[in-house]
XYZ file of N, CA and C in Angstrom:
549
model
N 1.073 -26.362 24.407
C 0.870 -25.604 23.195
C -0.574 -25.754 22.729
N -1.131 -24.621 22.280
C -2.685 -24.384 21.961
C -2.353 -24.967 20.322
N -3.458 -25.926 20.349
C -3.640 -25.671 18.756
C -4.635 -25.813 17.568
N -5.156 -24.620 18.512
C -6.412 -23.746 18.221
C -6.142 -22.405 17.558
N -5.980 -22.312 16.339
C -5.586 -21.397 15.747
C -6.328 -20.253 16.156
N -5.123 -19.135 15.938
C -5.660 -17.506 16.118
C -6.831 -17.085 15.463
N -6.839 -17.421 14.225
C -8.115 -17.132 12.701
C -8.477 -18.668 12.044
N -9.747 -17.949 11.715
C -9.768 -19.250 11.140
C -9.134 -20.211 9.986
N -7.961 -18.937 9.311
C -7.700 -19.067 7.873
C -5.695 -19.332 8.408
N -5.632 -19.319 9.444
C -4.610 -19.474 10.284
C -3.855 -20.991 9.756
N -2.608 -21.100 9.218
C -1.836 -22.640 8.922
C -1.373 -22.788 10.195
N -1.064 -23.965 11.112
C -0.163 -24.018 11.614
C 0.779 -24.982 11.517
N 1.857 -23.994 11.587
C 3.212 -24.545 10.864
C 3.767 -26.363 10.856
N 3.924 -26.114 12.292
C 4.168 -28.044 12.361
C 3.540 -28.873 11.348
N 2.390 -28.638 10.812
C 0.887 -29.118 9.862
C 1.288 -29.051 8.449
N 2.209 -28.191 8.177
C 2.603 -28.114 6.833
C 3.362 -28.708 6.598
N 2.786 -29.244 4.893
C 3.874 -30.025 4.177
C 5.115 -29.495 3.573
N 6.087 -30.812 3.982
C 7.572 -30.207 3.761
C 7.971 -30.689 2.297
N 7.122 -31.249 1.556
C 6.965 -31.912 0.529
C 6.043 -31.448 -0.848
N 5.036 -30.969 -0.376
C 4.292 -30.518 -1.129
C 3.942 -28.815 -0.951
N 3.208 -28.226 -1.672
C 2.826 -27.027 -1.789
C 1.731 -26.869 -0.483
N 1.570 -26.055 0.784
C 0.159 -25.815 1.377
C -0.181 -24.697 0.312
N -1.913 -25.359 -0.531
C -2.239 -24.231 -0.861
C -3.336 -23.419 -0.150
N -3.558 -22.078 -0.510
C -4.763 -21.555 0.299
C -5.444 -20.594 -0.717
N -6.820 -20.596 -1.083
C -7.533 -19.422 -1.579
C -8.671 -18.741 -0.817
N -8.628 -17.327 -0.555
C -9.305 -16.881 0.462
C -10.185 -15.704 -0.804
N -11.738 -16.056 -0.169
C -12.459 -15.234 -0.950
C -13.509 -14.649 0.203
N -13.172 -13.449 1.020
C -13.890 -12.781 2.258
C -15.683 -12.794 1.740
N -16.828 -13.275 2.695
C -17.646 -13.040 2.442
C -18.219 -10.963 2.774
N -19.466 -10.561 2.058
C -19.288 -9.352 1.956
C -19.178 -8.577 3.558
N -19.883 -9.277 4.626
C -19.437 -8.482 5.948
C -17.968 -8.769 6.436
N -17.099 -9.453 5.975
C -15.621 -8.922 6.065
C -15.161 -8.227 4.968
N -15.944 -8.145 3.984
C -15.244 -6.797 2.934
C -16.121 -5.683 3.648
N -17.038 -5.670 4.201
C -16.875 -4.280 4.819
C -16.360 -4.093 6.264
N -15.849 -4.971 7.172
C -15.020 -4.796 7.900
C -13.316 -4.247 7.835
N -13.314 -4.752 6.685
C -11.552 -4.490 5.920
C -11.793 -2.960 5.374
N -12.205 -2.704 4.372
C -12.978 -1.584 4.195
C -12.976 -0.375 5.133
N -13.495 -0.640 6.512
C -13.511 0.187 7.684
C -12.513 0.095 8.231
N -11.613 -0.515 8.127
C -10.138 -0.866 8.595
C -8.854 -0.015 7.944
N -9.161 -0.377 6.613
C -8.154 0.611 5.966
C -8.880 1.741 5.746
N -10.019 2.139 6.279
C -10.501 3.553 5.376
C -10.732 3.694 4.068
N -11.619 2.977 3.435
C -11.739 2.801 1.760
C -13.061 2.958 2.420
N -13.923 4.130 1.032
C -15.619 3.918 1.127
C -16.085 2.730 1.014
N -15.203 1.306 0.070
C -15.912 0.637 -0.266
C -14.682 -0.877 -1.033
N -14.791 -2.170 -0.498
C -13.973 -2.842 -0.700
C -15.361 -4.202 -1.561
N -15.455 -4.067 -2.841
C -16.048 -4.842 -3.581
C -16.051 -6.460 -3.732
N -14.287 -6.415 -4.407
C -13.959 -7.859 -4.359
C -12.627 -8.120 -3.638
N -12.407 -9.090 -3.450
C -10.837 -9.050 -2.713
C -10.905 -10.920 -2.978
N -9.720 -11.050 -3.481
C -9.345 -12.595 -3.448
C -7.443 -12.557 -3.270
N -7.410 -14.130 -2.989
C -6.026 -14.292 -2.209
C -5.672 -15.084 -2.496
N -5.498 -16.189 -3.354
C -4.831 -17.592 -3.320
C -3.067 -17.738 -3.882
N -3.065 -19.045 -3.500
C -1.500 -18.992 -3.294
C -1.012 -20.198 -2.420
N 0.193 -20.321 -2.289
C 0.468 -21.326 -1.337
C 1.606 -21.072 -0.541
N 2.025 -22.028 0.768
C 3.168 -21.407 1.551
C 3.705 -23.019 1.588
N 5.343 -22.809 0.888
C 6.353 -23.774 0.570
C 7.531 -23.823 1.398
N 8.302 -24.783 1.318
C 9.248 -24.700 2.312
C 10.504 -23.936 1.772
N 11.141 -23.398 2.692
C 12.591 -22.116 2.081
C 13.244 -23.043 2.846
N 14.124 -23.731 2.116
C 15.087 -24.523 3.128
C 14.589 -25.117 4.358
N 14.996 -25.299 5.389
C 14.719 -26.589 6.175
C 14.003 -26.159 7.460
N 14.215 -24.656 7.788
C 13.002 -23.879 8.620
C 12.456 -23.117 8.263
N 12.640 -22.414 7.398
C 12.021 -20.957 7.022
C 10.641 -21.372 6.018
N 9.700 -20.911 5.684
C 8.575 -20.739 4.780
C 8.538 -19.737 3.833
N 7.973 -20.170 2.891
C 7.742 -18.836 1.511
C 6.707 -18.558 1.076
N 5.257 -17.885 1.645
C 4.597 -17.939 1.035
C 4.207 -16.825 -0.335
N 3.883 -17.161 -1.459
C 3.553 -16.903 -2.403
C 2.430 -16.889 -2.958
N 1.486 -14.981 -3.538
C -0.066 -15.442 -3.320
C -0.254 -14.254 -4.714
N -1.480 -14.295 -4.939
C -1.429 -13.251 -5.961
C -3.044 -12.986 -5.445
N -2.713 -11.278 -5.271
C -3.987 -10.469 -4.599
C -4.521 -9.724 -5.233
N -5.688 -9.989 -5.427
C -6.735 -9.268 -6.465
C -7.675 -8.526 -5.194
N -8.174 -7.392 -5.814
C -9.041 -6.488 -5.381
C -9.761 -5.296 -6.163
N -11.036 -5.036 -5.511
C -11.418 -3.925 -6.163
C -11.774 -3.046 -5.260
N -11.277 -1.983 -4.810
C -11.683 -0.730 -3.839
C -12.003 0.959 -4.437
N -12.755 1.429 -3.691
C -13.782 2.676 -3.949
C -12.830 3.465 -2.688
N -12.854 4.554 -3.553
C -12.198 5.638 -2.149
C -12.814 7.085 -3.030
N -12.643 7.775 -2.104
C -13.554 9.766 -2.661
C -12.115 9.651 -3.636
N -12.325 11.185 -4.587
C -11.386 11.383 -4.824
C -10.659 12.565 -4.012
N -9.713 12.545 -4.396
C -8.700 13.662 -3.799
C -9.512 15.029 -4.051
N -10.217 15.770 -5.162
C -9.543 16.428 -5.416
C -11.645 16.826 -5.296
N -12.935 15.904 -5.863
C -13.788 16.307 -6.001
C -14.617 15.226 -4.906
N -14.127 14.239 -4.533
C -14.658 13.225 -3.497
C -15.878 12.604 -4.566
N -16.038 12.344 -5.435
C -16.992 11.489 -6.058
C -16.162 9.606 -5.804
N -16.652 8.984 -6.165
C -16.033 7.589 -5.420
C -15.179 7.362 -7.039
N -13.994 7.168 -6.583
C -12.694 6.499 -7.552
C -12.808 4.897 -7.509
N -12.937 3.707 -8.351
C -12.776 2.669 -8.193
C -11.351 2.023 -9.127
N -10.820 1.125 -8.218
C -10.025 0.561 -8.454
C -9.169 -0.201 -8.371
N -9.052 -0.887 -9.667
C -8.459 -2.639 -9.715
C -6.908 -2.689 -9.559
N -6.767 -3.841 -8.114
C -5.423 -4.077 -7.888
C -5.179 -5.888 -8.080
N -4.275 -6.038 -8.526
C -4.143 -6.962 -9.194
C -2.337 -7.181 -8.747
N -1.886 -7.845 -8.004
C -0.306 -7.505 -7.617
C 0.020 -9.389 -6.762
N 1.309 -9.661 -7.521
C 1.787 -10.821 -6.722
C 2.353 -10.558 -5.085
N 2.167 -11.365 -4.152
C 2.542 -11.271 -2.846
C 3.647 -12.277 -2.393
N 4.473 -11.935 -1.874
C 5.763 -12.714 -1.343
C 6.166 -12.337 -0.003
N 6.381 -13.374 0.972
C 6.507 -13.261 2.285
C 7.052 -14.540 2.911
N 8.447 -14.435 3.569
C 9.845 -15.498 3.847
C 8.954 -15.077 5.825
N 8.700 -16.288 5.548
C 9.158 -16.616 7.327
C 10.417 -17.133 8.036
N 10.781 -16.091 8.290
C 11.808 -16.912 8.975
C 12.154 -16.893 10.210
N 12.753 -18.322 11.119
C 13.192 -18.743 11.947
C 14.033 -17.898 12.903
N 15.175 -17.662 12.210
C 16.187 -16.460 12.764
C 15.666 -15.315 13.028
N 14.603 -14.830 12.271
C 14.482 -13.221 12.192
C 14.566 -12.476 13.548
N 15.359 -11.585 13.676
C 15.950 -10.427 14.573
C 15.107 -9.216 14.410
N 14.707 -9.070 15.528
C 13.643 -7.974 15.242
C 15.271 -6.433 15.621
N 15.054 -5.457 15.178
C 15.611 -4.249 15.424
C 15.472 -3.979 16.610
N 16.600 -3.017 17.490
C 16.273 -2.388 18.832
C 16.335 -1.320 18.959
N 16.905 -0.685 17.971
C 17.210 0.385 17.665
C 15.824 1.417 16.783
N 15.894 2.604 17.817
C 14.734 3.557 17.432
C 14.286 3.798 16.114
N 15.746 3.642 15.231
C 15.608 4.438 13.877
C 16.675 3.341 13.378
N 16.016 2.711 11.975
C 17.064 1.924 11.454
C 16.337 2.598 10.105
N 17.605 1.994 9.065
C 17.637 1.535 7.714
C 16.878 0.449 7.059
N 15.859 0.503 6.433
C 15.153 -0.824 5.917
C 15.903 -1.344 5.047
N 15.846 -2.563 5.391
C 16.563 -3.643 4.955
C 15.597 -3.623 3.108
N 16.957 -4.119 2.164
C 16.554 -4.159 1.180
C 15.085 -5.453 0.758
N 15.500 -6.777 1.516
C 14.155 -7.984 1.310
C 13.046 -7.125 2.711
N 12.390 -6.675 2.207
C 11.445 -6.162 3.269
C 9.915 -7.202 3.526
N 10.589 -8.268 2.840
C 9.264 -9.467 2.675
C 9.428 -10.477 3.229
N 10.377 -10.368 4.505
C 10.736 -11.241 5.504
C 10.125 -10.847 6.896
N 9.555 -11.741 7.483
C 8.707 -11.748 9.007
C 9.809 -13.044 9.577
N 8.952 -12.615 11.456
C 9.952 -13.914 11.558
C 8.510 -15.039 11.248
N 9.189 -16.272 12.150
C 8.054 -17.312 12.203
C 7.746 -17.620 13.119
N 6.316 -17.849 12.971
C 5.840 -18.081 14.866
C 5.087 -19.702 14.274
N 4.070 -19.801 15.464
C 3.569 -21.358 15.422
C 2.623 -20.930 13.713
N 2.039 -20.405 13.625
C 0.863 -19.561 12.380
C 1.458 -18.951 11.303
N 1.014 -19.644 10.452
C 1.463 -18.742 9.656
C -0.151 -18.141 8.582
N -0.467 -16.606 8.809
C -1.893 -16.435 8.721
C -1.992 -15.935 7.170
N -2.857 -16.482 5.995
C -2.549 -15.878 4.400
C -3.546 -14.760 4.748
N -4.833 -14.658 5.773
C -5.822 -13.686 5.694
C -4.881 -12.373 6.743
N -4.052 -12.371 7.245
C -3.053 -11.056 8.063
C -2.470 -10.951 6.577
N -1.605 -11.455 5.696
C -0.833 -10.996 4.579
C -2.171 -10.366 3.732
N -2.811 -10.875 3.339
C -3.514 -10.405 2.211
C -4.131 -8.756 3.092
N -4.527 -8.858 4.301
C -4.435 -7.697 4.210
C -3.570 -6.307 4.240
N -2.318 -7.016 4.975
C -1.440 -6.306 4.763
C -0.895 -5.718 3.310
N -0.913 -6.321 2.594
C -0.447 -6.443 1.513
C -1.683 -5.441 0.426
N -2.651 -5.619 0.977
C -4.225 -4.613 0.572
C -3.713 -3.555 0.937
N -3.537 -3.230 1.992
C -3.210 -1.719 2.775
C -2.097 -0.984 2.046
N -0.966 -1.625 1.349
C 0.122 -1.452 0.976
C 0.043 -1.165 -0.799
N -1.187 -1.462 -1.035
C -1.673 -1.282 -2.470
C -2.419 -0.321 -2.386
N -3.399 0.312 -1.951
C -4.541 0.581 -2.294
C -3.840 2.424 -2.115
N -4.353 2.700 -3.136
C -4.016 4.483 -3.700
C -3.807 5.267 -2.348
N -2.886 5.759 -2.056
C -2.760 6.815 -0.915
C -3.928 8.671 -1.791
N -3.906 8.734 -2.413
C -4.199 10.106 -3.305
C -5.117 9.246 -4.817
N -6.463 8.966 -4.165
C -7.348 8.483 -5.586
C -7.491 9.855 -6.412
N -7.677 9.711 -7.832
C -8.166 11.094 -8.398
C -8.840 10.326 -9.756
N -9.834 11.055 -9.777
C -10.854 10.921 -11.009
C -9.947 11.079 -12.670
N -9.867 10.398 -13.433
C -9.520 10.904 -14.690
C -9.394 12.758 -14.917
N -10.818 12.655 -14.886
C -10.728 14.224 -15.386
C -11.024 15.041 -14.093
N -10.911 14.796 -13.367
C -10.439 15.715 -12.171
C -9.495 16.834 -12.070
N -9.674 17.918 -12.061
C -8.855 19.576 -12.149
C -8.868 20.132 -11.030
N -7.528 20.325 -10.211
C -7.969 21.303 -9.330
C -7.683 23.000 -9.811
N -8.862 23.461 -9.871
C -9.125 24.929 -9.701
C -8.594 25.583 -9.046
N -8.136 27.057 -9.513
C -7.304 27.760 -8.624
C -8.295 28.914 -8.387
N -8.028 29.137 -7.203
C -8.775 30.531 -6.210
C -7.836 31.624 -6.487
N -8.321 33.261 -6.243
C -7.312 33.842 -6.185
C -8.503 35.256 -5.540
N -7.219 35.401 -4.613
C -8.262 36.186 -3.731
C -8.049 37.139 -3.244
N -8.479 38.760 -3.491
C -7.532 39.890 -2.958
C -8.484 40.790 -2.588
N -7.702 42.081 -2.127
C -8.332 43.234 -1.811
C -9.075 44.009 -2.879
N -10.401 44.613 -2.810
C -10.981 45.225 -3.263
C -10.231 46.112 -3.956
N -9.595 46.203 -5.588
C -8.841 47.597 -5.890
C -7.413 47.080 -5.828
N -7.220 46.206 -5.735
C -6.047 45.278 -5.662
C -5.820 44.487 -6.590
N -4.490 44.240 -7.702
C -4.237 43.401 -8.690
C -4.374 41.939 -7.762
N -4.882 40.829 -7.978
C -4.701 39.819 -7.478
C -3.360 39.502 -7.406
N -2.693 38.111 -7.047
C -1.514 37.661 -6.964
C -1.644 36.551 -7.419
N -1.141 35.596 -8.254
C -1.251 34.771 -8.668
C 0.317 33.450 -8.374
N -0.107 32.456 -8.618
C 1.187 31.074 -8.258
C 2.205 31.813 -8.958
N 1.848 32.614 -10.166
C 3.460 32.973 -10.632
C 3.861 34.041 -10.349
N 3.158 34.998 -9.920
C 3.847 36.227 -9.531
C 4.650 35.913 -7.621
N 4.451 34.426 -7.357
C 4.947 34.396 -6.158
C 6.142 33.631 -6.336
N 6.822 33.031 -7.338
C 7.804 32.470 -7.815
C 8.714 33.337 -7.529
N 10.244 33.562 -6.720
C 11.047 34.108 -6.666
C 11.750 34.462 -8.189
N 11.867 33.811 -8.963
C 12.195 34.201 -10.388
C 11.589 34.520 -11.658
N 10.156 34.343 -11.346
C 9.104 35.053 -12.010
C 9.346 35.872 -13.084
N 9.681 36.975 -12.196
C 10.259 38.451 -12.823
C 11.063 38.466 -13.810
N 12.326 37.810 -13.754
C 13.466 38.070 -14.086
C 13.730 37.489 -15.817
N 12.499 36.597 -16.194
C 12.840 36.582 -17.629
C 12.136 38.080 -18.366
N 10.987 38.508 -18.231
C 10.546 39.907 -18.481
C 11.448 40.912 -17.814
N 12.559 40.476 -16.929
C 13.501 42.034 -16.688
C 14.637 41.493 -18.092
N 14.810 40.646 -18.096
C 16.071 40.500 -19.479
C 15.155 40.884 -20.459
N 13.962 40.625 -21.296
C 13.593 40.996 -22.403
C 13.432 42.295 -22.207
N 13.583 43.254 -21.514
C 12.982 44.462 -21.049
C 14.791 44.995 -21.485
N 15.447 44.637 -20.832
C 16.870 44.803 -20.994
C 17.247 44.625 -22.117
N 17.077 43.731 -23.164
C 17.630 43.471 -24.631
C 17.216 44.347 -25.264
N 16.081 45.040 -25.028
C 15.126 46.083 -25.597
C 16.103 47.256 -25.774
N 16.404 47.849 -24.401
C 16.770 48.591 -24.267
C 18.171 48.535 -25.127
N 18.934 47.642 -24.972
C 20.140 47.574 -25.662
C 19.758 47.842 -27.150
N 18.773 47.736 -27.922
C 18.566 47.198 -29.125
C 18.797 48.607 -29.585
């Protein structure tokens, strides 16, 4: 058995106390915030911190527990000027011993989705980024960000607009048109 860890920020397990808290605080210097950065696709990964510790869950399993701060820059959706923004979120992750990986093509996610199994490592710098990736805005948008509508037709042509393409559009101006008539 190697035990020469994978990373440098890498526990390995045998090493941990069954007694006390392992704690860990990870603060990336700035050429791994821009490696992470280029990893998840963010223009720009500012701050990122990780601390926390990994405790024992009963008599094999591990728990680690971390609270992940960050600050990331992404375009916006809608005008691409850079969106910044603070994530701030607790992290929880059960190693466990037993864990059964699926064989099956297509399953049901399990409701604790914060269970891995356990290998010799247990790594807080793989969680924290995982756990980054899993935060950080799929759709950034500026406060006052509007998207504008186009509308675009033939020369001599009423345009068409989002509501005249609504299948039911019509039909409250055909009843007032109708009450009319009744009146």
């Amino acid at each position: 058995m190697s035990r020469t860890p994978p990373s440098a920020t890498a526990l390995r397990v045998s090493d941990l106390s069954q007694t006390e808290a392992n704690s860990f605080a990870l603060r990336p210097e700035a050429d791994v915030l821009a490696s992470i950065a280029e990893e998840l696709e963010i223009s720009a990964l500012r701050k990122l911190s990780f601390a926390g510790a990994v405790t024992p869950l009963g008599k094999q399993d591990w728990q680690l527990n971390g609270k992940l701060g960050a600050t990331v820059v992404q375009p916006c959706v809608v005008t691409l000027e850079p969106v910044t923004t603070r994530i701030d979120v607790p992290v929880t992750r059960h190693f466990v011993r037993d864990f059964e990986e699926p064989d099956e093509e297509e399953i049901e996610m399990p409701e604790d989705d914060n269970s891995e199994p356990l290998g010799k490592w247990i790594d807080p710098a793989q969680v924290m980024i995982e756990a980054l990736a899993l935060e950080v805005p799929e759709y950034p948008r500026k406060d006052d960000a509007e998207l504008g509508s186009m509308i675009l037709t033939e020369p001599g042509q009423k345009p068409m607009t989002d509501e005249d393409a609504r299948p039911f559009a019509g039909l409250g101006a055909l009843r007032d048109a109708l009450k009319n008539d009744e009146s």
